[in-house]
PDB file of C-alpha atoms and ligand atoms in Angstrom:
ATOM      1  CA  MET A  18       6.409   2.264  14.974  1.00  0.00           C
ATOM      2  CA  SER A  19       2.799   2.645  16.574  1.00  0.00           C
ATOM      3  CA  ASP A  20       0.971  -0.281  17.039  1.00  0.00           C
ATOM      4  CA  LEU A  21       0.241  -2.031  13.824  1.00  0.00           C
ATOM      5  CA  SER A  22      -1.622  -5.332  14.013  1.00  0.00           C
ATOM      6  CA  GLY A  23      -4.055  -3.845  12.347  1.00  0.00           C
ATOM      7  CA  LEU A  24      -3.905  -5.099   7.826  1.00  0.00           C
ATOM      8  CA  VAL A  25      -3.788  -1.047   6.294  1.00  0.00           C
ATOM      9  CA  GLU A  26      -2.774   1.003   9.342  1.00  0.00           C
ATOM     10  CA  ASN A  27      -1.384   4.786   9.000  1.00  0.00           C
ATOM     11  CA  ILE A  28       1.507   5.189   9.128  1.00  0.00           C
ATOM     12  CA  SER A  29       3.314   8.762  10.406  1.00  0.00           C
ATOM     13  CA  PHE A  30       7.191   9.294  10.186  1.00  0.00           C
ATOM     14  CA  PRO A  31       8.894  12.142  12.562  1.00  0.00           C
ATOM     15  CA  ILE A  32       9.632  15.453  10.310  1.00  0.00           C
ATOM     16  CA  ILE A  33      13.207  16.005  10.672  1.00  0.00           C
ATOM     17  CA  GLY A  34      12.556  19.834   9.949  1.00  0.00           C
ATOM     18  CA  ASP A  35      15.824  22.567  10.499  1.00  0.00           C
ATOM     19  CA  ASP A  36      15.903  26.118   8.577  1.00  0.00           C
ATOM     20  CA  ARG A  37      16.586  24.887   5.590  1.00  0.00           C
ATOM     21  CA  GLY A  38      13.777  22.508   5.079  1.00  0.00           C
ATOM     22  CA  ASN A  39      12.321  19.512   6.262  1.00  0.00           C
ATOM     23  CA  LEU A  40      14.053  15.909   5.726  1.00  0.00           C
ATOM     24  CA  ILE A  41      12.135  12.430   6.587  1.00  0.00           C
ATOM     25  CA  ALA A  42      13.878   9.387   7.194  1.00  0.00           C
ATOM     26  CA  ILE A  43      13.231   4.994   6.758  1.00  0.00           C
ATOM     27  CA  GLU A  44      14.195   2.465   8.838  1.00  0.00           C
ATOM     28  CA  GLN A  45      13.364  -1.037   8.089  1.00  0.00           C
ATOM     29  CA  MET A  46      12.164  -2.526  11.245  1.00  0.00           C
ATOM     30  CA  LYS A  47      12.289   0.718  13.159  1.00  0.00           C
ATOM     31  CA  ASP A  48      10.217   2.964  10.609  1.00  0.00           C
ATOM     32  CA  VAL A  49       8.140   0.259   9.049  1.00  0.00           C
ATOM     33  CA  PRO A  50       7.905  -3.565   9.993  1.00  0.00           C
ATOM     34  CA  PHE A  51       9.231  -4.957   7.693  1.00  0.00           C
ATOM     35  CA  ASP A  52      12.733  -5.467   5.985  1.00  0.00           C
ATOM     36  CA  ILE A  53      12.556  -3.814   2.503  1.00  0.00           C
ATOM     37  CA  LYS A  54      14.037  -5.819   0.255  1.00  0.00           C
ATOM     38  CA  ARG A  55      12.030  -3.540  -3.207  1.00  0.00           C
ATOM     39  CA  ILE A  56      11.237   0.627  -3.175  1.00  0.00           C
ATOM     40  CA  TYR A  57       8.770   1.761  -6.091  1.00  0.00           C
ATOM     41  CA  TYR A  58       7.013   4.854  -7.519  1.00  0.00           C
ATOM     42  CA  LEU A  59       4.325   5.122  -9.448  1.00  0.00           C
ATOM     43  CA  TYR A  60       3.832   9.016 -10.602  1.00  0.00           C
ATOM     44  CA  GLY A  61       2.894  10.283 -14.143  1.00  0.00           C
ATOM     45  CA  THR A  62      -0.635   8.836 -13.570  1.00  0.00           C
ATOM     46  CA  VAL A  63      -3.109   9.380 -16.898  1.00  0.00           C
ATOM     47  CA  GLU A  64      -5.880  12.146 -15.804  1.00  0.00           C
ATOM     48  CA  ASN A  65      -8.850   9.377 -13.544  1.00  0.00           C
ATOM     49  CA  MET A  66      -7.463   6.215 -14.103  1.00  0.00           C
ATOM     50  CA  ARG A  67      -7.145   3.985 -11.276  1.00  0.00           C
ATOM     51  CA  ARG A  68      -4.932   1.150 -11.049  1.00  0.00           C
ATOM     52  CA  GLY A  69      -4.518  -1.784  -8.566  1.00  0.00           C
ATOM     53  CA  TYR A  70      -7.366  -3.721  -8.554  1.00  0.00           C
ATOM     54  CA  HIS A  71      -5.149  -6.647  -6.839  1.00  0.00           C
ATOM     55  CA  ALA A  72      -4.385  -8.272  -3.431  1.00  0.00           C
ATOM     56  CA  HIS A  73      -0.243 -10.297  -2.671  1.00  0.00           C
ATOM     57  CA  TYR A  74      -0.515 -13.200  -0.826  1.00  0.00           C
ATOM     58  CA  HIS A  75       2.364 -13.017   1.099  1.00  0.00           C
ATOM     59  CA  LEU A  76       3.498  -9.424   0.361  1.00  0.00           C
ATOM     60  CA  SER A  77       3.518  -6.014   2.859  1.00  0.00           C
ATOM     61  CA  GLN A  78       4.263  -2.268   1.720  1.00  0.00           C
ATOM     62  CA  VAL A  79       3.732   1.010   2.376  1.00  0.00           C
ATOM     63  CA  LEU A  80       2.638   4.340   0.957  1.00  0.00           C
ATOM     64  CA  ILE A  81       3.588   7.008   0.943  1.00  0.00           C
ATOM     65  CA  PRO A  82       2.238  10.208  -0.843  1.00  0.00           C
ATOM     66  CA  VAL A  83       5.641  12.541  -0.956  1.00  0.00           C
ATOM     67  CA  SER A  84       4.639  14.561  -3.700  1.00  0.00           C
ATOM     68  CA  GLY A  85       0.662  15.445  -4.894  1.00  0.00           C
ATOM     69  CA  HIS A  86      -2.153  13.108  -3.071  1.00  0.00           C
ATOM     70  CA  CYS A  87      -4.148   9.916  -4.492  1.00  0.00           C
ATOM     71  CA  THR A  88      -7.106   8.833  -3.255  1.00  0.00           C
ATOM     72  CA  VAL A  89      -6.334   4.474  -1.997  1.00  0.00           C
ATOM     73  CA  MET A  90      -9.610   2.204  -1.622  1.00  0.00           C
ATOM     74  CA  THR A  91      -9.196  -1.185   0.629  1.00  0.00           C
ATOM     75  CA  HIS A  92     -10.476  -3.777   1.874  1.00  0.00           C
ATOM     76  CA  ASP A  93     -10.160  -6.610   3.803  1.00  0.00           C
ATOM     77  CA  GLU A  94     -11.646  -8.922   6.239  1.00  0.00           C
ATOM     78  CA  SER A  95     -13.574  -5.552   7.937  1.00  0.00           C
ATOM     79  CA  GLY A  96     -14.833  -4.619   4.728  1.00  0.00           C
ATOM     80  CA  LYS A  97     -14.326  -2.021   2.587  1.00  0.00           C
ATOM     81  CA  ARG A  98     -11.923   1.294   3.423  1.00  0.00           C
ATOM     82  CA  THR A  99     -11.344   4.731   1.586  1.00  0.00           C
ATOM     83  CA  HIS A 100      -8.068   6.436   2.155  1.00  0.00           C
ATOM     84  CA  VAL A 101      -6.862  10.304   1.252  1.00  0.00           C
ATOM     85  CA  LEU A 102      -2.796   9.822   1.109  1.00  0.00           C
ATOM     86  CA  ASN A 103      -1.793  13.870   0.512  1.00  0.00           C
ATOM     87  CA  LYS A 104       0.786  14.319   3.251  1.00  0.00           C
ATOM     88  CA  PRO A 105       4.992  13.175   2.445  1.00  0.00           C
ATOM     89  CA  SER A 106       5.228  11.918   6.393  1.00  0.00           C
ATOM     90  CA  GLU A 107       2.245   9.431   6.343  1.00  0.00           C
ATOM     91  CA  GLY A 108       2.262   6.078   4.905  1.00  0.00           C
ATOM     92  CA  LEU A 109      -0.295   3.970   4.718  1.00  0.00           C
ATOM     93  CA  PHE A 110       0.990   0.754   5.524  1.00  0.00           C
ATOM     94  CA  ILE A 111      -0.854  -2.843   3.301  1.00  0.00           C
ATOM     95  CA  LYS A 112      -0.196  -5.633   4.584  1.00  0.00           C
ATOM     96  CA  ASN A 113      -0.428  -9.406   3.022  1.00  0.00           C
ATOM     97  CA  LEU A 114      -4.539 -10.002   1.136  1.00  0.00           C
ATOM     98  CA  VAL A 115      -5.704  -6.686   1.516  1.00  0.00           C
ATOM     99  CA  TRP A 116      -7.483  -5.699  -2.307  1.00  0.00           C
ATOM    100  CA  ARG A 117      -5.804  -2.394  -3.170  1.00  0.00           C
ATOM    101  CA  GLU A 118      -7.143   0.262  -5.960  1.00  0.00           C
ATOM    102  CA  MET A 119      -5.253   3.801  -6.171  1.00  0.00           C
ATOM    103  CA  TYR A 120      -7.524   6.716  -8.457  1.00  0.00           C
ATOM    104  CA  GLU A 121      -7.588  10.644  -7.743  1.00  0.00           C
ATOM    105  CA  PHE A 122      -4.120  11.190  -8.653  1.00  0.00           C
ATOM    106  CA  SER A 123      -2.809  14.172  -8.255  1.00  0.00           C
ATOM    107  CA  ASP A 124      -0.928  15.643 -11.552  1.00  0.00           C
ATOM    108  CA  ASP A 125       2.602  15.664  -9.693  1.00  0.00           C
ATOM    109  CA  CYS A 126       2.116  12.638  -7.234  1.00  0.00           C
ATOM    110  CA  VAL A 127       4.695  10.813  -6.819  1.00  0.00           C
ATOM    111  CA  LEU A 128       3.472   7.511  -5.061  1.00  0.00           C
ATOM    112  CA  VAL A 129       6.026   5.856  -3.639  1.00  0.00           C
ATOM    113  CA  VAL A 130       5.663   1.668  -2.679  1.00  0.00           C
ATOM    114  CA  LEU A 131       8.342   0.577   0.330  1.00  0.00           C
ATOM    115  CA  ALA A 132       7.311  -3.446  -0.501  1.00  0.00           C
ATOM    116  CA  SER A 133       7.987  -6.815   1.795  1.00  0.00           C
ATOM    117  CA  GLU A 134      10.169  -8.847  -0.807  1.00  0.00           C
ATOM    118  CA  LEU A 135      10.588  -8.757  -4.663  1.00  0.00           C
ATOM    119  CA  TYR A 136       8.972  -8.320  -6.957  1.00  0.00           C
ATOM    120  CA  ASP A 137       6.649 -12.398  -7.854  1.00  0.00           C
ATOM    121  CA  GLU A 138       3.819 -11.947 -10.871  1.00  0.00           C
ATOM    122  CA  ASP A 139       2.620 -14.791  -8.788  1.00  0.00           C
ATOM    123  CA  ASP A 140       1.552 -13.280  -5.547  1.00  0.00           C
ATOM    124  CA  TYR A 141      -0.675 -11.535  -7.436  1.00  0.00           C
ATOM    125  CA  ILE A 142      -4.830 -11.706  -6.589  1.00  0.00           C
ATOM    126  CA  ARG A 143      -5.989 -10.411  -9.324  1.00  0.00           C
ATOM    127  CA  ASP A 144      -8.641 -12.199  -9.054  1.00  0.00           C
ATOM    128  CA  TYR A 145     -11.684 -10.359  -7.125  1.00  0.00           C
ATOM    129  CA  SER A 146     -13.325 -13.431  -6.992  1.00  0.00           C
ATOM    130  CA  GLU A 147     -10.851 -15.570  -5.622  1.00  0.00           C
ATOM    131  CA  PHE A 148      -9.565 -13.141  -3.544  1.00  0.00           C
ATOM    132  CA  LEU A 149     -13.466 -12.875  -1.948  1.00  0.00           C
ATOM    133  CA  LYS A 150     -13.311 -16.692  -1.640  1.00  0.00           C
ATOM    134  CA  ILE A 151     -10.158 -16.076   0.074  1.00  0.00           C
ATOM    135  CA  LEU A 152     -11.525 -14.194   2.251  1.00  0.00           C
ATOM    136  CA  GLU A 153     -14.902 -15.557   3.390  1.00  0.00           C
ATOM    137  CA  SER A 154     -13.408 -19.188   3.721  1.00  0.00           C
ATOM    138  CA  ASN A 155      -9.982 -16.470   6.711  1.00  0.00           C
ATOM    139  CA  ASN A 156     -13.227 -15.160   8.346  1.00  0.00           C
ATOM    140  CA  ALA A 157     -14.820 -19.190   8.916  1.00  0.00           C
ATOM    141  CA  GLU A 158     -11.762 -20.425  10.069  1.00  0.00           C
ATOM    142  CA  GLU A 159     -11.543 -17.605  12.725  1.00  0.00           C
ATOM    143  CA  VAL A 160     -14.734 -17.879  13.857  1.00  0.00           C
TER     144      VAL A 160
HETATM  145  C1  T46 B  30       0.923  -2.610  -5.503  1.00  0.00           C
HETATM  146  C2  T46 B  30       0.349  -1.345  -6.561  1.00  0.00           C
HETATM  147  C3  T46 B  30       0.293   0.482  -4.509  1.00  0.00           C
HETATM  148  C4  T46 B  30       7.109  -4.617 -12.138  1.00  0.00           C
HETATM  149  O1  T46 B  30       7.948  -4.930 -13.167  1.00  0.00           O
HETATM  150  N1  T46 B  30       8.142  -4.613 -10.625  1.00  0.00           N
HETATM  151  C5  T46 B  30       7.830  -3.964 -10.129  1.00  0.00           C
HETATM  152  O2  T46 B  30       8.486  -3.774  -8.438  1.00  0.00           O
HETATM  153  C6  T46 B  30       6.165  -4.146  -9.366  1.00  0.00           C
HETATM  154  C7  T46 B  30       5.332  -3.042  -8.652  1.00  0.00           C
HETATM  155  C8  T46 B  30       5.317  -3.586 -11.168  1.00  0.00           C
HETATM  156  N2  T46 B  30       6.435  -4.343 -12.405  1.00  0.00           N
HETATM  157  C9  T46 B  30       4.980  -4.619 -13.501  1.00  0.00           C
HETATM  158  C10 T46 B  30       4.360  -5.439 -13.481  1.00  0.00           C
HETATM  159  C11 T46 B  30       3.439  -5.098 -14.594  1.00  0.00           C
HETATM  160  O3  T46 B  30       3.339  -5.721 -15.822  1.00  0.00           O
HETATM  161  O4  T46 B  30       4.315  -2.826 -13.740  1.00  0.00           O
HETATM  162  C12 T46 B  30       3.598  -3.117 -13.644  1.00  0.00           C
HETATM  163  C13 T46 B  30       2.758  -2.415 -13.822  1.00  0.00           C
HETATM  164  O5  T46 B  30       2.486  -2.991 -12.756  1.00  0.00           O
HETATM  165  P1  T46 B  30       1.375  -3.198 -11.885  1.00  0.00           P
HETATM  166  O6  T46 B  30      -0.932  -3.024 -13.226  1.00  0.00           O
HETATM  167  O7  T46 B  30       0.632  -4.127 -10.946  1.00  0.00           O
HETATM  168  O8  T46 B  30       0.598  -1.738 -10.504  1.00  0.00           O
HETATM  169  P2  T46 B  30      -0.391  -1.039  -9.983  1.00  0.00           P
HETATM  170  O9  T46 B  30      -0.087   0.506  -9.862  1.00  0.00           O
HETATM  171  O10 T46 B  30      -1.810  -1.604 -10.516  1.00  0.00           O
HETATM  172  O11 T46 B  30       0.006  -2.075  -8.578  1.00  0.00           O
HETATM  173  C14 T46 B  30       1.649  -1.850  -8.083  1.00  0.00           C
HETATM  174  C15 T46 B  30       1.949  -2.948  -6.713  1.00  0.00           C
HETATM  175  O12 T46 B  30       2.301  -4.198  -8.589  1.00  0.00           O
HETATM  176  C16 T46 B  30       1.611  -3.536  -6.101  1.00  0.00           C
HETATM  177  O13 T46 B  30       1.477  -4.286  -6.030  1.00  0.00           O
HETATM  178  O14 T46 B  30      -0.016  -2.829  -4.578  1.00  0.00           O
HETATM  179  O15 T46 B  30       1.371  -0.584  -7.385  1.00  0.00           O
END
């Protein structure tokens, strides 16, 4: 696993390929930096739909476009970034306290998400102004 010291990082998974095609295996604490407690996936996303609009207090995740492509905007202490997810062998690691919005889903997009925690609505920060306050107070503590 590459050094995942940042809040948002690309992860490349080794492709086990042979003359039959490809296979990717993902193991917790080896290919992703946490124990995988939950898996969910987004598919059939309606055209021009934008999802997300939240951050998490504790949850870390890896997003993998196992089919098709989508775009993810992240906002963390280093600012806003755009990530195009279009390879089943590459995931996007998103740590806690990172705002995310997902959009430009292709019709065939299946976005698999590996999560470090079980579902807990109380872990969501869905108010952007609240998220910005937390970000500012974190930045102030680091100075
Ligand atoms: C994230 C992005 C990438 C559950 O009941 N269990 C679950 O495990 C999840 C993920 C969702 N839900 C319910 C909660 C809502 O009533 O499913 C509904 C849709 O969830 P949400 O509006 O949060 O979906 P997205 O696509 O905006 O966000 C999801 C994840 O919730 C989030 O953690 O990072 O995908």
